[in-house]
Amino acid sequence: MESLINLVSEHREMLYFVILSVFVGIEVIGGVPTVLHTPLMSGANAIHGVVIVGAIYVMLNIDPSNVFALVLGFLAVLLGTLNVVGGFVVTDRMLEMFKKK
Amino acid sequence: MESLINLVSEHREMLYFVILSVFVGIEVIGGVPTVLHTPLMSGANAIHGVVIVGAIYVMLNIDPSNVFALVLGFLAVLLGTLNVVGGFVVTDRMLEMFKKK
Amino acid sequence: MKSSLLEICYLFGSVTFIVGLKMMGNPKSARRGNLYAAFGMVIAIFGTIFLFEKKDHAGNVDTAFVVPAMVYYLIFGAIALGTVIGWLTAKRVQMTKMPELVSMFNGMGGACAALIGLMEYQHNLDSTGALAAIIAGMVIGTVSFSGSVIAYLKLNGTMNKPIRLPQYNIINTIFMISLVAFGTWMVMMKPDNMAILYALFFAAIVYGILFTIPIGGADMPVVISLLNSFTGLAAAFGGFLYDNKIMLTGGILVGSAGTLLTLVMCKAMNRPLSNVIFGAFGATGATGDREMSGNIKDINVSDTAVLMNYSKKVVIVPGYGLAVAQAQHVIHELEMILEERGVIVKYAIHPVAGRMPGHMNVLLAESNVSYDKLVEMEDINPEFTSTDVVLVVGANDVVNPAAHNDPASPIYGMPILDVENAAHIIVNKRSMNAGYAGIENELFFNPKTNMLFGDAKTVLTKLVAELKAL
Amino acid sequence: MKSSLLEICYLFGSVTFIVGLKMMGNPKSARRGNLYAAFGMVIAIFGTIFLFEKKDHAGNVDTAFVVPAMVYYLIFGAIALGTVIGWLTAKRVQMTKMPELVSMFNGMGGACAALIGLMEYQHNLDSTGALAAIIAGMVIGTVSFSGSVIAYLKLNGTMNKPIRLPQYNIINTIFMISLVAFGTWMVMMKPDNMAILYALFFAAIVYGILFTIPIGGADMPVVISLLNSFTGLAAAFGGFLYDNKIMLTGGILVGSAGTLLTLVMCKAMNRPLSNVIFGAFGATGATGDREMSGNIKDINVSDTAVLMNYSKKVVIVPGYGLAVAQAQHVIHELEMILEERGVIVKYAIHPVAGRMPGHMNVLLAESNVSYDKLVEMEDINPEFTSTDVVLVVGANDVVNPAAHNDPASPIYGMPILDVENAAHIIVNKRSMNAGYAGIENELFFNPKTNMLFGDAKTVLTKLVAELKAL
Ligand SMILES: NC(=O)c1ccc[n+]([C@@H]2O[C@H](COP(=O)([O-])OP(=O)(O)OC[C@H]3O[C@@H](n4cnc5c(N)ncnc54)[C@H](OP(=O)(O)O)[C@@H]3O)[C@@H](O)[C@H]2O)c1
Ligand SMILES: NC(=O)c1ccc[n+]([C@@H]2O[C@H](COP(=O)([O-])OP(=O)(O)OC[C@H]3O[C@@H](n4cnc5c(N)ncnc54)[C@H](OP(=O)(O)O)[C@@H]3O)[C@@H](O)[C@H]2O)c1
């Protein structure tokens, strides 16, 4: 119990960060009209492509003699880019059509 | 310029904290019906009474031979309590009347 | 261990503040939200007292340190006294005095922040960051304090004319800049001289007064909401000083929520914030440039009673005059009698009717009017065409058609209640005097309109008696 | 200095994500919001590459370290290739294939998170915290990946029957618990053996498949939204691992927003999430227990054309069949011809019409239907009483009165479009087959209803031709 309490208190910065972000995430979505669910889903989809930042970081720290790791890293960056670029572009395409004509 | 950048980066935890809290504060109020403006204002009023925590902290660290400081501290805790208790009670009184009858 | 537990108390408290504020945004959950936040606050306060650990400058716990019993007595004494006074005041105050009370409690919070600054200044002369937080918190808290006192006096009626120095806008701006410069200088120079700190303190008091004094009494709700967010900011600076997370979350939340609420109120009044603070609205007696023409028709109480008795649907438009006359109970009586006679009665609630957002709702809720009879502007406006009688009680600006018709009018563009669409309009007020915006009202000259002069409470009491006799 | 700048890039990016997501919640600002978030992402990506500093375990910068040129080539190569493929796919895909595309891109993100886990495992065997983040991120990312692939295949029609092992609920639950236990064990024991890690990886792939496979194709949007928030969570775990703030904010934002969106969708369909995941909805062919009775009346295209031509107001109810038949362009043509003839035409958009939230809006917007002609359910429902002709095109469940009348029906309680209040109802579909919920529709037996059988595109094209000839 005591160690749990200490653990929580040690990571309190992180905890506040997580809690506040969760609130922001929830609040930001609340009350979105049904019309926008699909583009919103696809926009959020593009945003989690931020995982590519991790993939790039792995690549930059990689041991260049490890070919297998290089291949995996290349793949990770490629897939991440697909998620990011595809996600944002497709969202933009959808939203472009939502204009009042 | 460089020192500014370093300052920002050093306090980044704090910055994220502030930015996220501001977003939460704004989001939480958005779309409140006019009917609730008064109780909401008074509820928020009670919450900033949390400044009493600082006043108590000052008191606990006080030099007990400094009578002037003791008086100021006593006053600070008193005023803080007024803000907190009065704020929450008056808000509750208002909201009690909002029930559908 | 103790301080870890304290951190958890603070985390819990912060979450209750967020969740509580969120819940306060919905009529169904608002009351529980307030209680949650209050509960979190109690946890945070008692945690602070009972989980206290003295720390030296390096952050190590000084286990030898014992807080003198006398200090505990003082703390508990202050809390007990504050609780009793706060509780009784809050329970006893009349519902119409809410704005005063809120501004009062807000001032207390600001003063608390200011006192913390006064006490901490000399202990933190070695750190620029801490000093900046102390000075900022003290100045903002003080401005909020003295501003709230003025707001209180104005709402109270003690100080009922806006007092304006010539060129007050320029004077205030210069004063503000000097105050900021003074504070910055102190943070830079760190003078170890309490007299200088007190000088800053008094300057802040004066600024708070100068800031609030030129603003008309009726704009006070907006000002209070603004000062509210100032106090929040002051609390947040306290949080920076002690790296105290709950003061930070609580302060920032209220600071940002209060700022937004202020803007939302201004929007509901259709005026920019700058106009509230710097404008001379309502005081110069700005009038639209149209001449009013036409006749005014009186009506007496018994005719009104007959007219209402044989209506199908009556809409009551309450305004500031209803609050002043304390006529909320008798209007509810009127409503019940009419309902008994089979008349449909609704209240049309304009967002800025009265002198405080939601003023009418609070007032009518106090006198037990059912919440679902209070219809908001957007929802009631289409209903006026099917309304037989509109009874305007002490309202003026919120039914002034100049908002639609007269681009020169100071209220032009404000959404109003379209009472002109009803078959009959009866307006109760004491005279032909203008309302808050200081402008004439064409509605009173409308052929459909009948004026029922007199104090709202007196007139309505008579009306109820007449109706009972019918 | 470099890493300080990088932190500022991340801070900036995080703010664009929040602001962007917020703006995406409003039709007016949605497009700009998406671009802001994309811009923040670009800044974050290039910041990561150009402001990189190698750090040793203690966090000190290793100034001697130079990233080999080959690594840069690979990174830029991957980004360039990904950009080209992603861009072209996104630009070329048909609007009706949106759900597939979103699930595809979501799977890519999950796979990216999984690969990071595979690469980082052996470098972090000394830290329980890091290992926990790696394992959690990898498992969640992998589940999201394989689940998305299945969702893609289902939406695509390649795998069009829900495949159910007997007792799949129990099997899946046991599998999930084992997976969690396996992961926890690895975090505890830290086995320095890649084979074990791969075993976990493959187990996660299998679980993702098992999780998604029993769910009906039409529930895929909900599943994708859920997997979306899984990938967000996986990205957040990456953020924990590297103490990388933008991965944290981005991941948590999408994780929580995605979860809420999932629940909002379920609510719009009037089904709890558990029912979507565990339920056998639509597959057991659940029908209400009422027998349908009455006659069915046919109508032909020319009679329909005449009826519409002489109407004052026509409301079109589009449904899934419209999307399948790709009839969005011809329906817009129909609308324009009718408007030319002075008929008021509106579209009634049910929130869950089609197979994806907002499906109809996207579809009709594609064919240039003006946004203000698309009326949401709550707003159009009161209008049906004043409507001459309702034309239901390929919709079924969203107009099924069983939702109001039949407590035994699986869709009982779902809000529907009250087309029965209109003077004439014309339903276009190919047969008397049921829709997604697998139930019969009493509306088709309503005396006011005429069935216009045939493929939506074919029938509407003929209808347009007839109208032109009139
Ligand atoms: N609600 C808010 O948040 C808020 C905040 C700030 C400003 N305001 C402003 O306040 C105004 C509110 O409009 P309103 O229509 O409610 O009020 P109003 O325009 O101020 O008019 C009130 C009327 O009540 C009459 N009255 C006063 N005492 C009375 C009594 N004892 N019995 C009967 N009548 C009495 C007055 O006329 P007699 O003197 O002839 O009796 C006066 O014309 C708006 O201009 C709004 O912008 C509102
Ligand atoms: N929107 C969402 O987010 C979402 C997500 C998951 C599930 N759902 C569910 O999907 C359903 C949506 O309702 P809905 O009314 O749009 O669709 P529906 O109830 O599935 O009915 C679609 C109808 O279109 C007809 N159809 C198919 N192809 C056609 C063609 N080429 N030409 C003409 N008609 C054609 C079918 O009848 P024939 O075979 O006789 O032609 C079918 O009855 C709801 O039950 C909802 O809960 C929606």
PDB file of C-alpha atoms and ligand atoms in Angstrom, chain A residues 38, chain D residues 217-222 265 268-269 271 281 317-326 350-360 392-399 411 414 428-438 444 453-457, ligand 2:
ATOM      1  CA  THR A  38     -16.656   9.951 -39.943  1.00  0.00           C
TER       2      THR A  38
ATOM      3  CA  GLY D 217     -19.660  -6.314 -41.102  1.00  0.00           C
ATOM      4  CA  ALA D 218     -22.107  -3.542 -40.473  1.00  0.00           C
ATOM      5  CA  ASP D 219     -20.819  -3.005 -36.950  1.00  0.00           C
ATOM      6  CA  MET D 220     -17.337  -2.371 -38.312  1.00  0.00           C
ATOM      7  CA  PRO D 221     -17.470   1.447 -37.920  1.00  0.00           C
ATOM      8  CA  VAL D 222     -17.853   1.018 -34.192  1.00  0.00           C
ATOM      9  CA  MET D 265     -21.935   5.860 -32.026  1.00  0.00           C
ATOM     10  CA  ALA D 268     -26.887   6.662 -31.837  1.00  0.00           C
ATOM     11  CA  MET D 269     -27.587   3.020 -32.760  1.00  0.00           C
ATOM     12  CA  ARG D 271     -27.161  -0.482 -28.524  1.00  0.00           C
ATOM     13  CA  PHE D 281     -26.912  -8.914 -33.641  1.00  0.00           C
ATOM     14  CA  VAL D 317     -34.662   9.401 -47.156  1.00  0.00           C
ATOM     15  CA  PRO D 318     -31.354   7.916 -48.279  1.00  0.00           C
ATOM     16  CA  GLY D 319     -30.064   4.686 -46.760  1.00  0.00           C
ATOM     17  CA  TYR D 320     -27.423   2.055 -47.178  1.00  0.00           C
ATOM     18  CA  GLY D 321     -28.883   0.909 -50.529  1.00  0.00           C
ATOM     19  CA  LEU D 322     -28.137   4.335 -52.010  1.00  0.00           C
ATOM     20  CA  ALA D 323     -24.486   3.903 -51.128  1.00  0.00           C
ATOM     21  CA  VAL D 324     -24.341   0.353 -52.476  1.00  0.00           C
ATOM     22  CA  ALA D 325     -25.983   1.353 -55.732  1.00  0.00           C
ATOM     23  CA  GLN D 326     -23.723   4.441 -55.979  1.00  0.00           C
ATOM     24  CA  HIS D 350     -30.800   9.588 -39.985  1.00  0.00           C
ATOM     25  CA  PRO D 351     -27.716   9.451 -37.761  1.00  0.00           C
ATOM     26  CA  VAL D 352     -27.024   5.782 -38.460  1.00  0.00           C
ATOM     27  CA  ALA D 353     -28.273   5.536 -42.028  1.00  0.00           C
ATOM     28  CA  GLY D 354     -25.723   3.652 -44.070  1.00  0.00           C
ATOM     29  CA  ARG D 355     -22.854   1.807 -42.494  1.00  0.00           C
ATOM     30  CA  MET D 356     -20.835   4.593 -40.999  1.00  0.00           C
ATOM     31  CA  PRO D 357     -21.712   7.666 -38.957  1.00  0.00           C
ATOM     32  CA  GLY D 358     -22.291  10.554 -41.285  1.00  0.00           C
ATOM     33  CA  HIS D 359     -22.164   8.142 -44.228  1.00  0.00           C
ATOM     34  CA  MET D 360     -25.034   9.827 -46.034  1.00  0.00           C
ATOM     35  CA  VAL D 392     -37.137   6.217 -49.339  1.00  0.00           C
ATOM     36  CA  VAL D 393     -34.091   5.117 -51.317  1.00  0.00           C
ATOM     37  CA  GLY D 394     -32.339   1.979 -50.079  1.00  0.00           C
ATOM     38  CA  ALA D 395     -33.191   2.681 -46.457  1.00  0.00           C
ATOM     39  CA  ASN D 396     -34.982   0.210 -44.263  1.00  0.00           C
ATOM     40  CA  ASP D 397     -34.234   0.040 -40.546  1.00  0.00           C
ATOM     41  CA  VAL D 398     -34.111   3.813 -40.149  1.00  0.00           C
ATOM     42  CA  VAL D 399     -37.771   4.057 -41.203  1.00  0.00           C
ATOM     43  CA  ILE D 411     -34.422  -2.067 -32.856  1.00  0.00           C
ATOM     44  CA  MET D 414     -34.099   3.488 -31.660  1.00  0.00           C
ATOM     45  CA  ASN D 428     -37.236   2.050 -53.536  1.00  0.00           C
ATOM     46  CA  LYS D 429     -35.374  -1.202 -52.891  1.00  0.00           C
ATOM     47  CA  ARG D 430     -34.641  -4.299 -54.903  1.00  0.00           C
ATOM     48  CA  SER D 431     -36.813  -6.828 -53.071  1.00  0.00           C
ATOM     49  CA  MET D 432     -38.674  -7.425 -49.827  1.00  0.00           C
ATOM     50  CA  ASN D 433     -35.403  -8.424 -48.148  1.00  0.00           C
ATOM     51  CA  ALA D 434     -34.612  -7.157 -44.727  1.00  0.00           C
ATOM     52  CA  GLY D 435     -31.977  -4.527 -43.950  1.00  0.00           C
ATOM     53  CA  TYR D 436     -29.074  -4.642 -41.572  1.00  0.00           C
ATOM     54  CA  ALA D 437     -31.063  -5.553 -38.478  1.00  0.00           C
ATOM     55  CA  GLY D 438     -32.601  -8.496 -40.326  1.00  0.00           C
ATOM     56  CA  PHE D 444     -44.026  -1.488 -46.569  1.00  0.00           C
ATOM     57  CA  PHE D 453     -38.700  -2.110 -56.843  1.00  0.00           C
ATOM     58  CA  GLY D 454     -35.305  -2.140 -58.518  1.00  0.00           C
ATOM     59  CA  ASP D 455     -31.702  -1.126 -58.103  1.00  0.00           C
ATOM     60  CA  ALA D 456     -31.578   2.432 -56.826  1.00  0.00           C
ATOM     61  CA  LYS D 457     -29.321   3.761 -59.573  1.00  0.00           C
TER      62      LYS D 457
HETATM   63  N1  LIG E   2     -24.433   4.405 -39.880  1.00  0.00           N
HETATM   64  C1  LIG E   2     -23.773   3.713 -38.982  1.00  0.00           C
HETATM   65  O1  LIG E   2     -22.877   4.228 -38.316  1.00  0.00           O
HETATM   66  C2  LIG E   2     -24.077   2.286 -38.758  1.00  0.00           C
HETATM   67  C3  LIG E   2     -23.078   1.474 -38.253  1.00  0.00           C
HETATM   68  C4  LIG E   2     -23.382   0.141 -38.021  1.00  0.00           C
HETATM   69  C5  LIG E   2     -24.641  -0.332 -38.279  1.00  0.00           C
HETATM   70  N2  LIG E   2     -25.609   0.493 -38.775  1.00  0.00           N
HETATM   71  C6  LIG E   2     -26.957  -0.039 -39.011  1.00  0.00           C
HETATM   72  O2  LIG E   2     -27.225  -0.001 -40.377  1.00  0.00           O
HETATM   73  C7  LIG E   2     -28.639   0.206 -40.562  1.00  0.00           C
HETATM   74  C8  LIG E   2     -28.781   1.393 -41.457  1.00  0.00           C
HETATM   75  O3  LIG E   2     -30.117   1.518 -41.889  1.00  0.00           O
HETATM   76  P1  LIG E   2     -30.475   1.807 -43.389  1.00  0.00           P
HETATM   77  O4  LIG E   2     -31.941   2.068 -43.383  1.00  0.00           O
HETATM   78  O5  LIG E   2     -29.594   2.852 -43.952  1.00  0.00           O
HETATM   79  O6  LIG E   2     -30.094   0.524 -44.168  1.00  0.00           O
HETATM   80  P2  LIG E   2     -30.649  -0.984 -43.994  1.00  0.00           P
HETATM   81  O7  LIG E   2     -31.665  -1.045 -42.929  1.00  0.00           O
HETATM   82  O8  LIG E   2     -29.455  -1.838 -43.893  1.00  0.00           O
HETATM   83  O9  LIG E   2     -31.426  -1.221 -45.318  1.00  0.00           O
HETATM   84  C9  LIG E   2     -30.798  -1.069 -46.552  1.00  0.00           C
HETATM   85  C10 LIG E   2     -31.760  -1.495 -47.604  1.00  0.00           C
HETATM   86  O10 LIG E   2     -31.250  -1.108 -48.867  1.00  0.00           O
HETATM   87  C11 LIG E   2     -31.700  -2.036 -49.847  1.00  0.00           C
HETATM   88  N3  LIG E   2     -30.726  -2.080 -50.926  1.00  0.00           N
HETATM   89  C12 LIG E   2     -29.549  -2.734 -50.956  1.00  0.00           C
HETATM   90  N4  LIG E   2     -28.942  -2.540 -52.135  1.00  0.00           N
HETATM   91  C13 LIG E   2     -29.751  -1.766 -52.886  1.00  0.00           C
HETATM   92  C14 LIG E   2     -29.690  -1.250 -54.206  1.00  0.00           C
HETATM   93  N5  LIG E   2     -28.641  -1.483 -55.002  1.00  0.00           N
HETATM   94  N6  LIG E   2     -30.719  -0.494 -54.634  1.00  0.00           N
HETATM   95  C15 LIG E   2     -31.783  -0.234 -53.853  1.00  0.00           C
HETATM   96  N7  LIG E   2     -31.886  -0.716 -52.590  1.00  0.00           N
HETATM   97  C16 LIG E   2     -30.890  -1.476 -52.108  1.00  0.00           C
HETATM   98  C17 LIG E   2     -31.819  -3.358 -49.129  1.00  0.00           C
HETATM   99  O11 LIG E   2     -33.034  -3.998 -49.542  1.00  0.00           O
HETATM  100  P3  LIG E   2     -33.013  -4.961 -50.822  1.00  0.00           P
HETATM  101  O12 LIG E   2     -31.988  -5.983 -50.555  1.00  0.00           O
HETATM  102  O13 LIG E   2     -34.412  -5.432 -50.901  1.00  0.00           O
HETATM  103  O14 LIG E   2     -32.665  -4.051 -51.973  1.00  0.00           O
HETATM  104  C18 LIG E   2     -31.945  -2.984 -47.657  1.00  0.00           C
HETATM  105  O15 LIG E   2     -33.191  -3.331 -47.091  1.00  0.00           O
HETATM  106  C19 LIG E   2     -29.244   0.429 -39.204  1.00  0.00           C
HETATM  107  O16 LIG E   2     -29.811  -0.769 -38.720  1.00  0.00           O
HETATM  108  C20 LIG E   2     -28.037   0.794 -38.370  1.00  0.00           C
HETATM  109  O17 LIG E   2     -28.179   0.473 -37.010  1.00  0.00           O
HETATM  110  C21 LIG E   2     -25.328   1.794 -39.029  1.00  0.00           C
END
